[in-house]
């Protein structure tokens, strides 16, 4: 008796079953993603914050009798205070400035001060800038007529950006709260991450991949947020010492530009020009200009030192991942890009050198128990 038709029928039937199951699983995955997509940024930010703050949570829990839950609550409260206090001060400063401008306009006291005579002696831009500034100070209506067409376009962009910033702040606050819940169950979350990585790769490589992702996220947090904070501190000190108005607001803008990986010179150059225009050329203004420029360019030195620190992949891989992720996915890509590129680099090198020993990661960057 010939069994080949029967075997062929069974093979075709089994193949059909596999295709149907794969199709149903694909539909299920797509449906789950569509339902989960509105919360994707919130969850990603929560995981990033939890991984970044977890070592601090563990140290604080050790002082609270190994109570990770209480330590997470304390960190969330401190984080909310650190976020809300500057935002409230910034909002109050903006409201006061707008109210003062409205009152000056209603009273007819709004005017543009005349430029200092030293502006005209500046190289290249001094003479045309002086003439435009002088004309605007003598004829305020002319200045409004020149600026009004540009203000209409920029106002729309400003409103869109303000709405985006407001939504980002709300997401960040919610993510900080969710991160506190994740940190309170950090040990279980660590085991889950290792199990997921082990299922994706192998049981022997899974813990290494999970630790690599954790170390990369923390390194990027130090290399991006840490450098932005250092720049804000350095520039803020110079602004306060020099007596520049709205030093706190300018420092906050510097912090945001640093996190967004935009050049801080966008802020420092106009500030230096303003200082020279107001105080003239002197030893103090020259020192301030040099200090501000060095602080604005300090990320070029600090980034190679901090961005790839403690990660078992070359620093250029992390740096390219951060910059590329920022271009493709915004601020969240700063963290996702390096992780994806680091894991891809590790998998590629393990394929090239299958018998090589896996690189070790420093103990301080290993997930806590």
Coordinates of C-alpha atoms in Angstrom, one line a residue:
X1 CA 0.0 0.0 0.0
X2 CA 1.4 3.4 -1.0
X3 CA 1.4 5.8 2.0
X4 CA 2.9 8.8 0.1
X5 CA -0.4 10.5 -0.7
X6 CA -1.5 10.1 2.9
X7 CA 1.9 11.6 4.1
X8 CA 1.6 14.4 1.6
X9 CA -2.0 15.2 2.8
X10 CA -0.8 15.3 6.5
X11 CA 2.1 17.6 5.6
X12 CA -0.2 19.9 3.7
X13 CA -2.7 19.9 6.5
X14 CA 0.0 20.6 9.1
X15 CA 1.4 23.4 7.0
X16 CA -2.1 24.9 6.7
X17 CA -2.5 24.7 10.5
X18 CA 0.8 26.5 11.0
X19 CA -0.1 29.2 8.5
X20 CA -3.5 29.8 10.1
X21 CA -2.0 29.9 13.6
X22 CA 0.7 32.3 12.4
X23 CA -2.0 34.5 10.8
X24 CA -4.1 34.6 13.9
X25 CA -1.1 35.4 16.0
X26 CA -0.1 38.2 13.6
X27 CA -3.6 39.7 13.8
X28 CA -3.5 39.4 17.6
X29 CA -0.2 41.2 17.8
X30 CA -1.3 44.0 15.5
X31 CA -4.5 44.4 17.5
X32 CA -2.6 44.5 20.8
X33 CA -0.2 47.1 19.4
X34 CA -3.0 49.3 18.1
X35 CA -4.7 49.2 21.5
X36 CA -1.4 49.8 23.4
X37 CA 0.1 52.5 21.0
X38 CA -1.5 55.5 22.8
X39 CA 0.4 54.5 26.0
X40 CA 3.7 53.5 24.3
X41 CA 5.6 56.7 25.1
X42 CA 4.3 56.7 28.6
X43 CA 5.5 53.1 29.2
X44 CA 8.8 53.6 27.5
X45 CA 9.6 56.7 29.6
X46 CA 8.5 54.8 32.8
X47 CA 10.9 52.0 32.0
X48 CA 13.7 54.4 31.2
X49 CA 13.2 56.4 34.4
X50 CA 12.9 53.2 36.5
X51 CA 16.1 51.8 35.1
X52 CA 17.9 55.1 35.6
X53 CA 16.7 55.7 39.2
X54 CA 16.8 52.1 40.4
X55 CA 20.3 52.2 41.8
X56 CA 19.4 55.3 43.8
X57 CA 16.2 53.5 44.9
X58 CA 18.2 50.6 46.2
X59 CA 20.6 52.8 48.2
X60 CA 17.7 54.7 49.7
X61 CA 15.8 51.5 50.5
X62 CA 18.9 50.3 52.4
X63 CA 18.5 53.3 54.8
X64 CA 14.7 52.6 55.1
X65 CA 15.0 49.0 56.3
X66 CA 15.0 47.5 52.7
X67 CA 11.6 49.0 52.0
X68 CA 11.8 49.5 48.2
X69 CA 8.2 50.7 48.1
X70 CA 8.8 53.6 50.6
X71 CA 12.0 54.4 48.8
X72 CA 10.2 54.6 45.5
X73 CA 7.5 56.9 47.0
X74 CA 10.2 59.2 48.4
X75 CA 12.0 59.4 45.0
X76 CA 8.7 60.1 43.1
X77 CA 7.8 62.9 45.5
X78 CA 11.3 64.4 45.3
X79 CA 11.2 64.1 41.5
X80 CA 7.8 65.9 41.3
X81 CA 9.1 68.7 43.5
X82 CA 12.2 69.1 41.4
X83 CA 10.0 69.3 38.3
X84 CA 7.1 71.4 39.7
X85 CA 9.2 74.1 41.5
X86 CA 11.1 75.3 38.4
X87 CA 8.0 75.1 36.2
X88 CA 6.0 77.2 38.7
X89 CA 8.8 79.8 38.9
X90 CA 9.1 79.8 35.1
X91 CA 5.4 80.1 34.7
X92 CA 5.3 83.0 37.2
X93 CA 8.1 84.7 35.4
X94 CA 6.4 84.4 32.1
X95 CA 3.1 85.7 33.4
X96 CA 4.8 88.7 35.1
X97 CA 6.7 89.6 31.9
X98 CA 3.5 89.4 29.8
X99 CA 1.5 91.5 32.3
X100 CA 4.3 94.1 32.5
X101 CA 4.4 94.3 28.7
X102 CA 0.6 94.7 28.5
X103 CA 0.6 97.4 31.1
X104 CA 3.5 99.3 29.4
X105 CA 1.7 99.1 26.1
X106 CA -1.6 100.3 27.5
X107 CA 0.1 103.2 29.3
X108 CA 2.1 104.1 26.2
X109 CA 5.4 103.6 28.0
X110 CA 6.6 100.7 25.9
X111 CA 9.7 101.7 24.1
X112 CA 12.9 100.2 22.7
X113 CA 16.1 101.6 24.3
X114 CA 18.6 103.3 22.1
X115 CA 21.7 101.1 21.3
X116 CA 25.0 101.9 23.0
X117 CA 27.5 103.7 20.8
X118 CA 29.9 100.7 21.2
X119 CA 27.6 98.5 19.0
X120 CA 28.5 100.5 15.9
X121 CA 32.2 99.6 16.3
X122 CA 31.5 95.8 16.3
X123 CA 33.1 94.1 13.3
X124 CA 30.9 93.0 10.3
X125 CA 27.5 93.3 11.9
X126 CA 28.1 96.4 14.1
X127 CA 27.1 99.2 11.7
X128 CA 23.9 97.6 10.2
X129 CA 22.8 96.3 13.6
X130 CA 23.3 99.8 15.1
X131 CA 21.2 101.5 12.3
X132 CA 18.3 99.0 12.6
X133 CA 18.4 99.2 16.4
X134 CA 18.5 103.0 16.4
X135 CA 15.7 103.3 13.8
X136 CA 13.5 100.9 15.9
X137 CA 14.1 102.9 19.1
X138 CA 13.1 106.2 17.4
X139 CA 10.1 104.8 15.5
X140 CA 8.4 102.0 17.4
X141 CA 5.6 101.7 14.7
X142 CA 8.2 100.9 12.1
X143 CA 9.6 98.1 14.2
X144 CA 6.2 96.6 14.6
X145 CA 5.5 96.9 10.9
X146 CA 8.8 95.0 10.2
X147 CA 8.2 92.3 12.7
X148 CA 4.4 91.7 12.3
X149 CA 4.6 89.5 9.2
X150 CA 7.2 87.3 10.9
X151 CA 5.4 87.2 14.2
X152 CA 2.3 85.8 12.6
X153 CA 4.2 82.8 11.4
X154 CA 6.3 82.3 14.5
X155 CA 3.2 82.6 16.8
X156 CA 1.7 79.5 15.2
X157 CA 4.9 77.6 15.6
X158 CA 5.3 78.8 19.2
X159 CA 1.7 77.7 20.1
X160 CA 2.3 74.3 18.6
X161 CA 5.6 73.9 20.5
X162 CA 4.0 75.1 23.7
X163 CA 1.2 72.5 23.3
X164 CA 3.8 69.8 22.7
X165 CA 5.9 70.8 25.7
X166 CA 2.8 70.8 27.9
X167 CA 1.8 67.3 26.7
X168 CA 5.4 66.2 27.3
X169 CA 5.4 67.5 30.8
X170 CA 2.2 65.7 31.6
X171 CA 3.5 62.4 30.1
X172 CA 6.8 62.8 32.1
X173 CA 4.9 63.3 35.4
X174 CA 2.7 60.3 34.8
X175 CA 5.8 58.3 33.7
X176 CA 7.6 59.2 37.0
X177 CA 4.7 57.9 39.0
X178 CA 4.5 54.7 37.0
X179 CA 8.3 54.4 37.3
X180 CA 7.9 54.5 41.1
X181 CA 5.5 51.5 40.9
X182 CA 8.1 49.6 38.7
X183 CA 10.9 50.4 41.2
X184 CA 8.8 49.2 44.1
X185 CA 8.8 45.8 42.4
X186 CA 12.3 46.0 41.0
X187 CA 13.4 42.5 41.8
X188 CA 10.5 40.9 40.0
X189 CA 10.9 43.3 37.1
X190 CA 14.6 42.3 36.8
X191 CA 13.7 38.6 36.7
X192 CA 11.1 39.3 34.1
X193 CA 13.6 41.2 31.9
X194 CA 16.1 38.5 32.2
X195 CA 13.5 35.8 31.3
X196 CA 12.4 37.8 28.2
X197 CA 15.9 38.3 27.1
X198 CA 16.7 34.6 27.6
X199 CA 13.6 33.6 25.6
X200 CA 14.6 35.9 22.7
X201 CA 18.3 34.8 22.7
X202 CA 19.5 31.9 24.8
X203 CA 19.5 31.1 28.6
X204 CA 23.2 31.8 28.7
X205 CA 23.2 35.1 26.8
X206 CA 19.9 36.4 28.2
X207 CA 21.3 37.8 31.4
X208 CA 24.1 39.5 29.5
X209 CA 21.7 41.1 27.0
X210 CA 19.4 42.4 29.8
X211 CA 22.4 43.8 31.7
X212 CA 23.7 45.4 28.5
X213 CA 20.4 47.2 27.9
X214 CA 20.3 48.4 31.5
X215 CA 23.8 49.7 31.4
X216 CA 23.3 51.4 28.1
X217 CA 20.2 53.3 29.3
X218 CA 22.0 54.4 32.4
X219 CA 25.0 55.5 30.4
X220 CA 22.9 57.6 28.1
X221 CA 21.0 59.1 31.0
X222 CA 24.4 60.2 32.5
X223 CA 25.8 61.3 29.2
X224 CA 22.8 63.3 28.0
X225 CA 20.9 64.5 31.1
X226 CA 24.1 64.7 33.2
X227 CA 26.0 66.8 30.6
X228 CA 22.9 69.0 30.0
X229 CA 22.7 69.6 33.8
X230 CA 26.5 70.4 34.0
X231 CA 26.1 72.9 31.1
X232 CA 23.1 74.5 32.8
X233 CA 25.0 74.9 36.1
X234 CA 28.1 76.4 34.4
X235 CA 26.2 78.8 32.3
X236 CA 23.8 79.7 35.1
X237 CA 26.7 80.6 37.4
X238 CA 28.0 83.0 34.8
X239 CA 24.6 84.6 34.2
X240 CA 24.0 85.2 37.9
X241 CA 27.5 86.6 38.5
X242 CA 27.1 88.9 35.5
X243 CA 23.6 90.0 36.6
X244 CA 21.9 89.0 33.4
X245 CA 18.1 89.3 33.7
X246 CA 16.0 86.1 33.7
X247 CA 19.1 84.0 34.4
X248 CA 16.9 81.2 35.7
X249 CA 14.8 81.0 32.6
X250 CA 17.8 81.1 30.3
X251 CA 19.4 78.3 32.4
X252 CA 16.3 76.2 32.0
X253 CA 16.4 76.8 28.2
X254 CA 20.0 75.6 28.2
X255 CA 19.0 72.4 30.0
X256 CA 16.2 71.7 27.5
X257 CA 18.5 72.3 24.5
X258 CA 21.1 70.0 26.1
X259 CA 18.6 67.2 26.5
X260 CA 17.3 67.7 23.0
X261 CA 20.9 67.5 21.7
X262 CA 20.7 71.0 20.2
X263 CA 23.7 73.4 20.3
X264 CA 23.6 75.5 23.4
X265 CA 25.3 78.3 21.4
X266 CA 21.8 79.1 20.1
X267 CA 21.3 80.7 23.6
X268 CA 24.8 81.7 24.6
X269 CA 25.7 83.8 21.6
X270 CA 22.7 86.1 21.9
X271 CA 23.4 86.4 25.6
X272 CA 27.0 87.3 25.0
X273 CA 25.9 89.9 22.4
X274 CA 23.4 91.4 24.9
X275 CA 26.1 91.6 27.7
X276 CA 28.5 93.4 25.4
X277 CA 25.7 95.8 24.3
X278 CA 24.7 96.6 27.9
X279 CA 28.0 96.6 29.7
X280 CA 30.5 97.4 26.9
X281 CA 33.8 95.8 26.3
X282 CA 35.7 95.3 29.6
X283 CA 37.7 92.6 31.4
X284 CA 34.6 91.2 33.1
X285 CA 32.5 91.0 29.9
X286 CA 35.4 89.3 28.0
X287 CA 35.8 86.8 30.8
X288 CA 32.1 86.2 30.8
X289 CA 32.1 85.6 27.1
X290 CA 35.0 83.2 27.3
X291 CA 33.4 81.3 30.2
X292 CA 30.0 81.1 28.5
X293 CA 31.5 79.8 25.2
X294 CA 33.6 77.2 27.0
X295 CA 30.6 76.1 29.0
X296 CA 28.5 75.9 25.8
X297 CA 31.1 73.8 24.0
X298 CA 31.9 71.6 27.0
X299 CA 29.6 68.8 25.8
X300 CA 32.1 68.0 23.0
X301 CA 34.6 67.0 25.7
X302 CA 32.2 65.5 28.3
X303 CA 30.1 63.4 25.9
X304 CA 32.9 61.0 24.9
X305 CA 33.8 60.7 28.6
X306 CA 30.4 60.0 30.0
X307 CA 28.2 58.7 27.2
X308 CA 29.8 55.3 26.8
X309 CA 31.0 54.9 30.3
X310 CA 30.6 51.4 31.7
X311 CA 29.0 50.0 28.6
X312 CA 30.5 46.9 27.0
X313 CA 30.4 48.3 23.5
X314 CA 32.6 51.0 21.9
X315 CA 31.6 54.6 22.7
X316 CA 31.0 55.5 19.0
X317 CA 28.3 52.9 18.9
X318 CA 26.4 54.5 21.8
X319 CA 27.0 58.0 20.5
X320 CA 25.8 57.1 16.9
X321 CA 22.8 55.4 18.5
X322 CA 21.9 58.4 20.6
X323 CA 22.2 60.9 17.7
X324 CA 20.5 58.6 15.2
X325 CA 17.7 57.8 17.6
X326 CA 17.2 61.5 18.3
X327 CA 16.8 62.2 14.6
X328 CA 14.4 59.3 13.9
X329 CA 12.3 59.2 17.2
X330 CA 12.8 62.4 19.1
X331 CA 14.0 62.6 22.7
X332 CA 12.8 59.0 23.4
X333 CA 15.1 57.9 20.6
X334 CA 18.1 59.1 22.7
X335 CA 17.6 56.0 24.9
X336 CA 16.1 53.5 22.5
X337 CA 18.6 54.1 19.7
X338 CA 21.7 53.2 21.7
X339 CA 20.0 50.2 23.2
X340 CA 19.0 48.8 19.8
X341 CA 22.4 49.6 18.3
X342 CA 24.3 48.1 21.2
X343 CA 22.3 44.9 21.2
X344 CA 22.7 44.6 17.4
X345 CA 26.5 45.2 17.8
X346 CA 26.8 42.5 20.4
X347 CA 24.8 40.0 18.3
X348 CA 26.9 40.8 15.3
X349 CA 30.2 40.4 17.2
X350 CA 29.0 37.2 18.7
X351 CA 28.2 35.9 15.2
X352 CA 31.7 37.0 14.0
X353 CA 33.5 35.6 17.0
X354 CA 31.3 32.8 18.4
X355 CA 34.0 31.4 20.7
X356 CA 35.0 34.8 22.2
X357 CA 34.3 35.4 25.9
X358 CA 31.5 37.9 26.5
X359 CA 32.7 41.2 27.8
X360 CA 32.1 41.9 31.5
X361 CA 30.1 44.8 32.7
X362 CA 31.1 46.7 35.9
X363 CA 29.4 45.5 39.0
X364 CA 28.0 48.9 39.9
X365 CA 26.0 48.9 36.6
X366 CA 24.5 45.4 37.2
X367 CA 20.8 45.4 38.2
X368 CA 20.2 45.3 41.9
X369 CA 18.7 42.3 43.6

